[in-house]
Short mmCIF file of C-alpha atoms in Angstrom, two decimals:
data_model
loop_
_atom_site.label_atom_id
_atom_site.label_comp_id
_atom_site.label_asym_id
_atom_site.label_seq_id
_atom_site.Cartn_x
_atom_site.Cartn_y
_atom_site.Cartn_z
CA UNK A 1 0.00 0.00 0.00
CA UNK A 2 1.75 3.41 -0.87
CA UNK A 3 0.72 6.04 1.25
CA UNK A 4 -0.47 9.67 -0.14
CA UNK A 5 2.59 12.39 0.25
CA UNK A 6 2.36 13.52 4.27
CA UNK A 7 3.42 16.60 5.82
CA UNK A 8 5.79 14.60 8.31
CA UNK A 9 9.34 13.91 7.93
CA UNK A 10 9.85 11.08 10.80
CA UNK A 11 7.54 8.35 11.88
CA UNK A 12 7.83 5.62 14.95
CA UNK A 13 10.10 2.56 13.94
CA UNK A 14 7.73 -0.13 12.30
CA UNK A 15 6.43 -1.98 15.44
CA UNK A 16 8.43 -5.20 15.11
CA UNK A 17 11.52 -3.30 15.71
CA UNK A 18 10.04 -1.68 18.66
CA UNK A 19 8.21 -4.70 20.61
CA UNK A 20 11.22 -6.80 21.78
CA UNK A 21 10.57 -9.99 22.86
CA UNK A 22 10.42 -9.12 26.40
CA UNK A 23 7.50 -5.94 25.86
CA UNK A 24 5.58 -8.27 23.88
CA UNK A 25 5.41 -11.20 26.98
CA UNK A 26 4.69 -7.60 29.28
CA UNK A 27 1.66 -6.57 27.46
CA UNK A 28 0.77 -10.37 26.00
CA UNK A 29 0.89 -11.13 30.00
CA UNK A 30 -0.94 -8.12 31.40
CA UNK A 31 -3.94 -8.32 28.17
CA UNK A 32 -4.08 -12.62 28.95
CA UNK A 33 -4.08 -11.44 32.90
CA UNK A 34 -7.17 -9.28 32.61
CA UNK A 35 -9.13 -11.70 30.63
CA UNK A 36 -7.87 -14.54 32.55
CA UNK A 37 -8.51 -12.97 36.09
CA UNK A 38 -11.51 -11.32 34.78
CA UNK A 39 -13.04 -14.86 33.38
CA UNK A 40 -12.55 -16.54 36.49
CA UNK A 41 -13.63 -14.47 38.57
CA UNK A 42 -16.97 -14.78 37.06
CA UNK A 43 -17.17 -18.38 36.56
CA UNK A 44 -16.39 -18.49 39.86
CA UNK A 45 -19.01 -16.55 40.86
CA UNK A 46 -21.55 -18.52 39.16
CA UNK A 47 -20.21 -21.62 39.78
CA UNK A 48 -20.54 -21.10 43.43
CA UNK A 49 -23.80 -19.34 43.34
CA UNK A 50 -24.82 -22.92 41.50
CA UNK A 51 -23.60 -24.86 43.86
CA UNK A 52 -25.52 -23.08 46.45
CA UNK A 53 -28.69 -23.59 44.50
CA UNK A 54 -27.72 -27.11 44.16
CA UNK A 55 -27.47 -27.41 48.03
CA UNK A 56 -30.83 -25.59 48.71
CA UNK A 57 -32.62 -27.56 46.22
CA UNK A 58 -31.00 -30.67 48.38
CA UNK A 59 -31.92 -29.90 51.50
CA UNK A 60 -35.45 -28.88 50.24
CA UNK A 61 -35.90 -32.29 48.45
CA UNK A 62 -34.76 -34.09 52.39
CA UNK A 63 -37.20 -31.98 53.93
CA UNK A 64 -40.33 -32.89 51.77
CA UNK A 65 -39.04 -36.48 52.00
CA UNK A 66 -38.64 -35.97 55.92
CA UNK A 67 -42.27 -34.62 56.17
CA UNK A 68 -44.13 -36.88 53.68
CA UNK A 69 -43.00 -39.82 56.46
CA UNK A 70 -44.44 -37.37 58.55
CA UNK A 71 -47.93 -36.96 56.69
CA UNK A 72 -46.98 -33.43 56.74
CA UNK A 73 -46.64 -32.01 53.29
CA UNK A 74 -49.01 -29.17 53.42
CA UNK A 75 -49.37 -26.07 56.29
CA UNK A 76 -53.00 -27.50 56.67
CA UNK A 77 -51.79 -30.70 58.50
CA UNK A 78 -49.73 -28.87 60.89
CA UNK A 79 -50.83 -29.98 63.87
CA UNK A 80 -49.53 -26.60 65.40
CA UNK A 81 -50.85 -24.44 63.39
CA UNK A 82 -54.70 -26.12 63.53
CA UNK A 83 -53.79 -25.73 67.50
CA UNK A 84 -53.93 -22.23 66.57
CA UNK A 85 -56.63 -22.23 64.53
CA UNK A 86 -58.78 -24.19 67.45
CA UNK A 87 -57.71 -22.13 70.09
CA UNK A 88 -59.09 -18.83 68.17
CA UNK A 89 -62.14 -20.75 67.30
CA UNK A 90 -61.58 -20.25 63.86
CA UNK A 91 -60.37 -22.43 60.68
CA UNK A 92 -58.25 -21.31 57.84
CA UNK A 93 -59.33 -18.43 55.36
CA UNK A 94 -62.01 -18.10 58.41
CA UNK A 95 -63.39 -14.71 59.49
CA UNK A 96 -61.29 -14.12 62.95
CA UNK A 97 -57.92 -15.90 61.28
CA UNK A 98 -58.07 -13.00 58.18
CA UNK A 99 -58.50 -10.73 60.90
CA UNK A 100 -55.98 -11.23 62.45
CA UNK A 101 -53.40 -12.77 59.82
CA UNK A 102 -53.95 -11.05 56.65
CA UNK A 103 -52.05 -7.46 56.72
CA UNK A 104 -53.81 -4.44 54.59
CA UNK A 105 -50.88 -2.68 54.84
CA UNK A 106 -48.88 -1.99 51.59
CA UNK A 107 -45.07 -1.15 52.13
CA UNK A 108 -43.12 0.50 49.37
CA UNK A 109 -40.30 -1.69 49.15
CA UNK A 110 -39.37 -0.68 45.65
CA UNK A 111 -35.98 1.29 47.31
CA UNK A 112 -34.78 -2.48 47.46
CA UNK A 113 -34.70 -2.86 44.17
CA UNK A 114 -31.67 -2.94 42.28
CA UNK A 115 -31.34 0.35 40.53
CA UNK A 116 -29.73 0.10 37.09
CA UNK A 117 -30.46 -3.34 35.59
CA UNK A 118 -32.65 -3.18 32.90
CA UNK A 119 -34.96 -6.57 33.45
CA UNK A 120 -36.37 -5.60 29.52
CA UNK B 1 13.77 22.16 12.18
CA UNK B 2 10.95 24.24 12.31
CA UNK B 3 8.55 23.03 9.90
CA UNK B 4 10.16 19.65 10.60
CA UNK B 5 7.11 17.45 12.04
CA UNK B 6 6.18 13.86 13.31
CA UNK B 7 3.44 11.65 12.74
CA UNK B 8 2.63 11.22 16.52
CA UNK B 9 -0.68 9.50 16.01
CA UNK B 10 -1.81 6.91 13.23
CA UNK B 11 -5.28 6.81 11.40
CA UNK B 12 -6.25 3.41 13.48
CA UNK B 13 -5.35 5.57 16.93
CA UNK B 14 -6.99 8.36 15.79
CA UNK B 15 -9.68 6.53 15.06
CA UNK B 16 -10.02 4.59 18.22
CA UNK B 17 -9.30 7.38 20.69
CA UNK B 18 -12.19 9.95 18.74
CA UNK B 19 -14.71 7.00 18.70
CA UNK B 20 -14.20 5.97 22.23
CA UNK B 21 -14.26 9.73 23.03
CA UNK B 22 -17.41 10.14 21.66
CA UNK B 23 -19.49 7.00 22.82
CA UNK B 24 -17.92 7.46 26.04
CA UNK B 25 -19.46 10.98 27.09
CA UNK B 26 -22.93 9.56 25.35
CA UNK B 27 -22.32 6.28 27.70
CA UNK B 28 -21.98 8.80 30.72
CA UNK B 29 -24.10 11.18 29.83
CA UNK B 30 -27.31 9.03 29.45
CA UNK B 31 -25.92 6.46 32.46
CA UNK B 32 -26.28 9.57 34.65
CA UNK B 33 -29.21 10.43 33.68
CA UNK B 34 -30.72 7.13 34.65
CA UNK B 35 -28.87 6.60 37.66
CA UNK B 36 -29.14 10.43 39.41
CA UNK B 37 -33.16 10.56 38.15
CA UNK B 38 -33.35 13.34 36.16
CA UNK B 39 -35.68 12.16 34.15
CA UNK B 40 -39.14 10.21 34.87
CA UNK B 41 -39.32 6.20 34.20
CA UNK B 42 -40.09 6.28 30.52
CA UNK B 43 -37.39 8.64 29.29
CA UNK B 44 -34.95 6.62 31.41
CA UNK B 45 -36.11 3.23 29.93
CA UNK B 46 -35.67 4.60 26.40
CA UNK B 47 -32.06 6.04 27.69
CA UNK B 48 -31.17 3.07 28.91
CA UNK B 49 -31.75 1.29 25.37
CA UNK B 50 -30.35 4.19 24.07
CA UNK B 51 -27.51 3.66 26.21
CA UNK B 52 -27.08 -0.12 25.00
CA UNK B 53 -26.99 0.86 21.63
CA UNK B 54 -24.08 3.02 21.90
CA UNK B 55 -22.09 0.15 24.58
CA UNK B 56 -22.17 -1.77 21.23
CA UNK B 57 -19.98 0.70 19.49
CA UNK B 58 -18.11 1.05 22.10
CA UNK B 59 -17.12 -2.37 22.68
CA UNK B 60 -16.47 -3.09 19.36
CA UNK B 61 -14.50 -0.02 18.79
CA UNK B 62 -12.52 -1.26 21.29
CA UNK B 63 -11.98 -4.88 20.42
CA UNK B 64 -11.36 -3.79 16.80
CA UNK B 65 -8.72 -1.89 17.68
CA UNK B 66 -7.29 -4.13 20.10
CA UNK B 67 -7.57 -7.17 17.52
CA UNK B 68 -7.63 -5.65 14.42
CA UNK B 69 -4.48 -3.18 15.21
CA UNK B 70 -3.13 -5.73 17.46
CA UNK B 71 0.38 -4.32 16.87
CA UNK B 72 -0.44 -1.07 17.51
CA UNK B 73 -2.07 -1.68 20.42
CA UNK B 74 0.80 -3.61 21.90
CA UNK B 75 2.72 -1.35 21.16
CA UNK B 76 0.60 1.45 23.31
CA UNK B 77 0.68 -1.01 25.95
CA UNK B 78 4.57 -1.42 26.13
CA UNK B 79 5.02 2.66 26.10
CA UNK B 80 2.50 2.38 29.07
CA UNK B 81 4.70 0.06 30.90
CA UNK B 82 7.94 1.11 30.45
CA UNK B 83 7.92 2.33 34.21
CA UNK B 84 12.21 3.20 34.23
CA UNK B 85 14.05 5.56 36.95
CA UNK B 86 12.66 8.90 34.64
CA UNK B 87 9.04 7.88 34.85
CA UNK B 88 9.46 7.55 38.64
CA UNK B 89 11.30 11.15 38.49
CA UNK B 90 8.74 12.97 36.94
CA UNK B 91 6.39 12.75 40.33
CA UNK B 92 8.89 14.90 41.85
CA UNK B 93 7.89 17.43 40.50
CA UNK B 94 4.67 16.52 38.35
CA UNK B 95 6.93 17.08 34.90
CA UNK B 96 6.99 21.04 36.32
CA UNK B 97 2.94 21.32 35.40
CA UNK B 98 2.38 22.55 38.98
CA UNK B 99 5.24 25.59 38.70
CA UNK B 100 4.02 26.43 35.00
CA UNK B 101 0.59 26.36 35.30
CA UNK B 102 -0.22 27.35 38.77
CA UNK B 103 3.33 28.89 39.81
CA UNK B 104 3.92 26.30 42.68
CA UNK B 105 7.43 25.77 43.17
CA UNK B 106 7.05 22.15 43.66
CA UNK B 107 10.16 19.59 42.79
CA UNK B 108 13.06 21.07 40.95
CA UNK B 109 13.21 23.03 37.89
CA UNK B 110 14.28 20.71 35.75
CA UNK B 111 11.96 17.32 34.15
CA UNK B 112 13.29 14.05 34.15
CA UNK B 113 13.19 13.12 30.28
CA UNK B 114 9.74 10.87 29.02
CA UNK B 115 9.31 8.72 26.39
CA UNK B 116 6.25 8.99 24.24
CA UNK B 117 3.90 9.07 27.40
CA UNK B 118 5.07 10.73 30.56
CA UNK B 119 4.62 9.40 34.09
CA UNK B 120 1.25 10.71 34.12
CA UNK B 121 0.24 10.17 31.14
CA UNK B 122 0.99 6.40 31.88
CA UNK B 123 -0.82 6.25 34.76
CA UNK B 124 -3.75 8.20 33.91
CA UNK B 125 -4.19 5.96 30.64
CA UNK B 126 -3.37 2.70 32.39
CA UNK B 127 -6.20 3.55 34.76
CA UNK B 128 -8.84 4.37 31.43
CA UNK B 129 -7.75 1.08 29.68
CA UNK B 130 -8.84 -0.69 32.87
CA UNK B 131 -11.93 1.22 33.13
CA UNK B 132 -12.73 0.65 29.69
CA UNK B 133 -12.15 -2.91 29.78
CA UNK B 134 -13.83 -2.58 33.13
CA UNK B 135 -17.28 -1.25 32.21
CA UNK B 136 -17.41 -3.35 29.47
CA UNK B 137 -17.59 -6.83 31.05
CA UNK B 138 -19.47 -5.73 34.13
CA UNK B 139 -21.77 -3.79 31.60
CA UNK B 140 -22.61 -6.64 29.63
CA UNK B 141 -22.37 -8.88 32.70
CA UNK B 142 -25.33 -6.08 34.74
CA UNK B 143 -27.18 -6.66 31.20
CA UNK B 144 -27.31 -10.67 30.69
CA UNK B 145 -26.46 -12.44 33.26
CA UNK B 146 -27.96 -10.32 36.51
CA UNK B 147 -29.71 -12.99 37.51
CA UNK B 148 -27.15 -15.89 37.19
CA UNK B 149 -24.77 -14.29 39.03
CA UNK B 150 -26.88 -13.05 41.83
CA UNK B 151 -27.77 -9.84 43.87
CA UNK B 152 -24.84 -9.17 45.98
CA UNK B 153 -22.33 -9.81 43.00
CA UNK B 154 -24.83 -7.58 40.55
CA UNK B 155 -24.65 -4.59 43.39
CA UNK B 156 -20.76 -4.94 43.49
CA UNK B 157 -20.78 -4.58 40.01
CA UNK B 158 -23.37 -2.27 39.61
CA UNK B 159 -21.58 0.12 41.87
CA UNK B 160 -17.77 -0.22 40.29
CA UNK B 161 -19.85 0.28 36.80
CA UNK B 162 -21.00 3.62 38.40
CA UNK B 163 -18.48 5.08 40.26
CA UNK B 164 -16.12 4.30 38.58
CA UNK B 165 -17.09 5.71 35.05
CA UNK B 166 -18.18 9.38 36.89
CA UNK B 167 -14.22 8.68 38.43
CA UNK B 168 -12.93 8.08 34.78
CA UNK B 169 -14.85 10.52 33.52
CA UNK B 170 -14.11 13.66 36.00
CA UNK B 171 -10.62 12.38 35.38
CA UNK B 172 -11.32 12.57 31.28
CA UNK B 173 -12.52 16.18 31.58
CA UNK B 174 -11.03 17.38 34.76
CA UNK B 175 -7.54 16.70 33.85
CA UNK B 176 -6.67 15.27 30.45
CA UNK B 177 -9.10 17.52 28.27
CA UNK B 178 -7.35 20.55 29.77
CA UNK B 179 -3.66 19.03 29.52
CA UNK B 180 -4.84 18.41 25.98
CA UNK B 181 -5.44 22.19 25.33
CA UNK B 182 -2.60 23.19 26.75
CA UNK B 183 -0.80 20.68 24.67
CA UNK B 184 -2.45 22.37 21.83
CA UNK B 185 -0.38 20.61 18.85
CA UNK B 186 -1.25 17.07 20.49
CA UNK B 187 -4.81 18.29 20.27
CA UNK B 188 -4.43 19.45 16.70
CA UNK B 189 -2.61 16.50 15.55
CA UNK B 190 -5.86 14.12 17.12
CA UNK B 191 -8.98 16.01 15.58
CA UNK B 192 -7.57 17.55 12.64
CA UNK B 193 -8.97 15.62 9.76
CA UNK B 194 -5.52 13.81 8.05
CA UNK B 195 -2.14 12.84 9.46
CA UNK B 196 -2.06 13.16 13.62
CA UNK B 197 1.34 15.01 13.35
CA UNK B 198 2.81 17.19 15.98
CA UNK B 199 6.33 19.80 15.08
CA UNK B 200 9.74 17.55 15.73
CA UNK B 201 10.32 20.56 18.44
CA UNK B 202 7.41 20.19 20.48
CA UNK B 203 7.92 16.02 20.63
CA UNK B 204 11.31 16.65 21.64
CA UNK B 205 10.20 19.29 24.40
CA UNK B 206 7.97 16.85 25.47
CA UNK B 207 8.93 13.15 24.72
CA UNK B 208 13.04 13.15 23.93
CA UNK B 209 13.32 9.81 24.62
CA UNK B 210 10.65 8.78 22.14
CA UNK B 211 12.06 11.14 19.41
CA UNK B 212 15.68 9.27 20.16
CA UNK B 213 14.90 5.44 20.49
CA UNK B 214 11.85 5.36 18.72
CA UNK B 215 11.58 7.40 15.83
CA UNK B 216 13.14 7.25 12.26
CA UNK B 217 12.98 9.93 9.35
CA UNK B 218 10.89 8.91 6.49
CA UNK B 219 11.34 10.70 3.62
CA UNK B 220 7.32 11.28 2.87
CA UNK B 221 8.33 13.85 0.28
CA UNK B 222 10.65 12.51 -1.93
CA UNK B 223 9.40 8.77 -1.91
CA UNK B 224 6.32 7.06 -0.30
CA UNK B 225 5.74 6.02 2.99
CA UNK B 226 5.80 2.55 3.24
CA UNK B 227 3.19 1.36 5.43
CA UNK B 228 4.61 -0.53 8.19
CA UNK B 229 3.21 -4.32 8.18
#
């Protein structure tokens, strides 16, 4: 390629005579460092965040199992919570019980979500 | 001498440095926007695609020049490294900015000699190239994968994406813009449209080392430049 006539009389040294062997291993290094560091980090991240998922979804597969031995598998067969229920002299979705358990309340929590992503 | 110059930057840097310039203060602009709530939620959700148009550019502009003028880009890197005993010199005294501009008589007189970046420079455009590189992965990270990754990660992220583009950028126009002015031939040589050369004198006031080690003449008016491959 033949360049058009410039208005400049001296130019760098073609690159190959100015990256020696030991500035090309500097910035090879710190370029393969940044997407190195940078890549594990993240599949760190969601490797770990998967193996936490992995250990909740464990532990709630042993608890259903625990409870169905039980004959527990619902909120309804809690023999606790129909204690409750009894003592109030009520049942669930009952009168007193949504009295007293269902909140009319609304709270704003929309400062905990998390500003900036953009959830399309 | 005098009407002696040298090309100090290339088409491909040129190039790189205006584009980034430009998508850059759109990124920061319309990221403020969003984040500081000037504007009400439907303007910000049309920023914010606004805003992911123009991260494409930007990330491409910089991988193409990173890949496409790999050598050139090594080559920035290894000027941005070369951290010798006169890089460390010019903090004592801030390469005498501090006594010409503002009449402190910090440091001595004289400026330890720089090569085509000074000490500043080099730490100043270390610090963008990470924040470049930076934004972009936890960008596109904040953008696909917010929910694989999970809250507290996505907030650390979030925040480093925020601060520390309004930190890049109050560096961007606090500091270099102005040094760029007062270096008013390096400013020339980047916007004016053509070759990004600066007068032999001025690199030599400012980068002797570079005109020394790493320049050679090329005789662009008898004979053409060869392009270097």
């Amino acid at each position: 390629m033949e360049a058009k006539k410039e208005n400049y009389f001296y130019a760098e040294k073609p690159v190959g005579q100015l990256l020696s062997r030991r500035d090309f291993l500097k910035a090879a290094g710190v370029s393969v460092s940044a997407i190195a560091i940078s890549g594990y980090v993240v599949t760190d991240i969601v490797q770990k965040r998967k193996s936490y998922i992995a250990l909740r979804q464990q532990g709630l597969y042993k608890d259903d199992k625990r409870l169905q031995k039980a004959n527990l598998t619902g909120s309804h067969q809690n023999a606790s919570c129909l204690k409750v229920y009894q003592d109030m002299g009520t049942k669930p979705m009952g009168e007193v019980a949504e009295q007293l358990l269902h909140t009319k309340t609304y709270v704003d929590r929309s400062n905990l979500l998390m500003q900036g992503a953009h959830h399309g | 001498m005098a009407n002696e110059r040298v090309l100090k930057f290339p088409m491909s840097e040129k190039m790189f440095h205006n584009i980034n310039m430009v998508t850059w203060m759109i990124l920061a602009v319309t990221g403020m926007m969003i984040y500081f709530k000037t504007v009400d939620a439907t303007t910000a959700s049309l920023l914010m695609d606004f805003h992911i148009g123009i991260a494409i550019v930007f990330t491409l502009n910089f991988i193409g020049f990173a890949v496409i003028n790999a050598d050139r880009f090594f080559l920035m890197l290894r000027n941005l490294l070369i951290w010798d005993a006169d890089t460390f010199a010019w903090f004592k005294n801030f390469g005498g900015y501090p006594r010409r501009l503002l009449g402190i008589p910090f440091g001595p007189e004289e400026v330890a000699p720089q090569g085509r970046f000074n000490a500043g420079q080099k730490f100043t455009y270390l610090f963008f190239i990470f924040m470049i590189f930076g934004l972009i992965v936890t960008g596109w990270l904040l953008y696909f994968m917010a929910p694989v990754l999970g809250k507290t990660t996505m907030v650390y992220f979030f925040n480093f994406h925020v601060w520390g583009s309004i930190i890049a950028t109050a560096m961007a126009v606090g500091a270099h813009l102005p040094l760029a002015l007062i270096n008013i031939e390096d400013f020339k040589a980047m916007f004016r449209f053509g070759a990004g050369d600066v007068p032999l004198e001025d690199a030599m006031h400012h980068a002797p080392k570079w005109v020394e080690n790493d320049l050679v003449k090329v005789s662009t008016l008898e004979q053409p430049l060869k392009a270097h491959h």
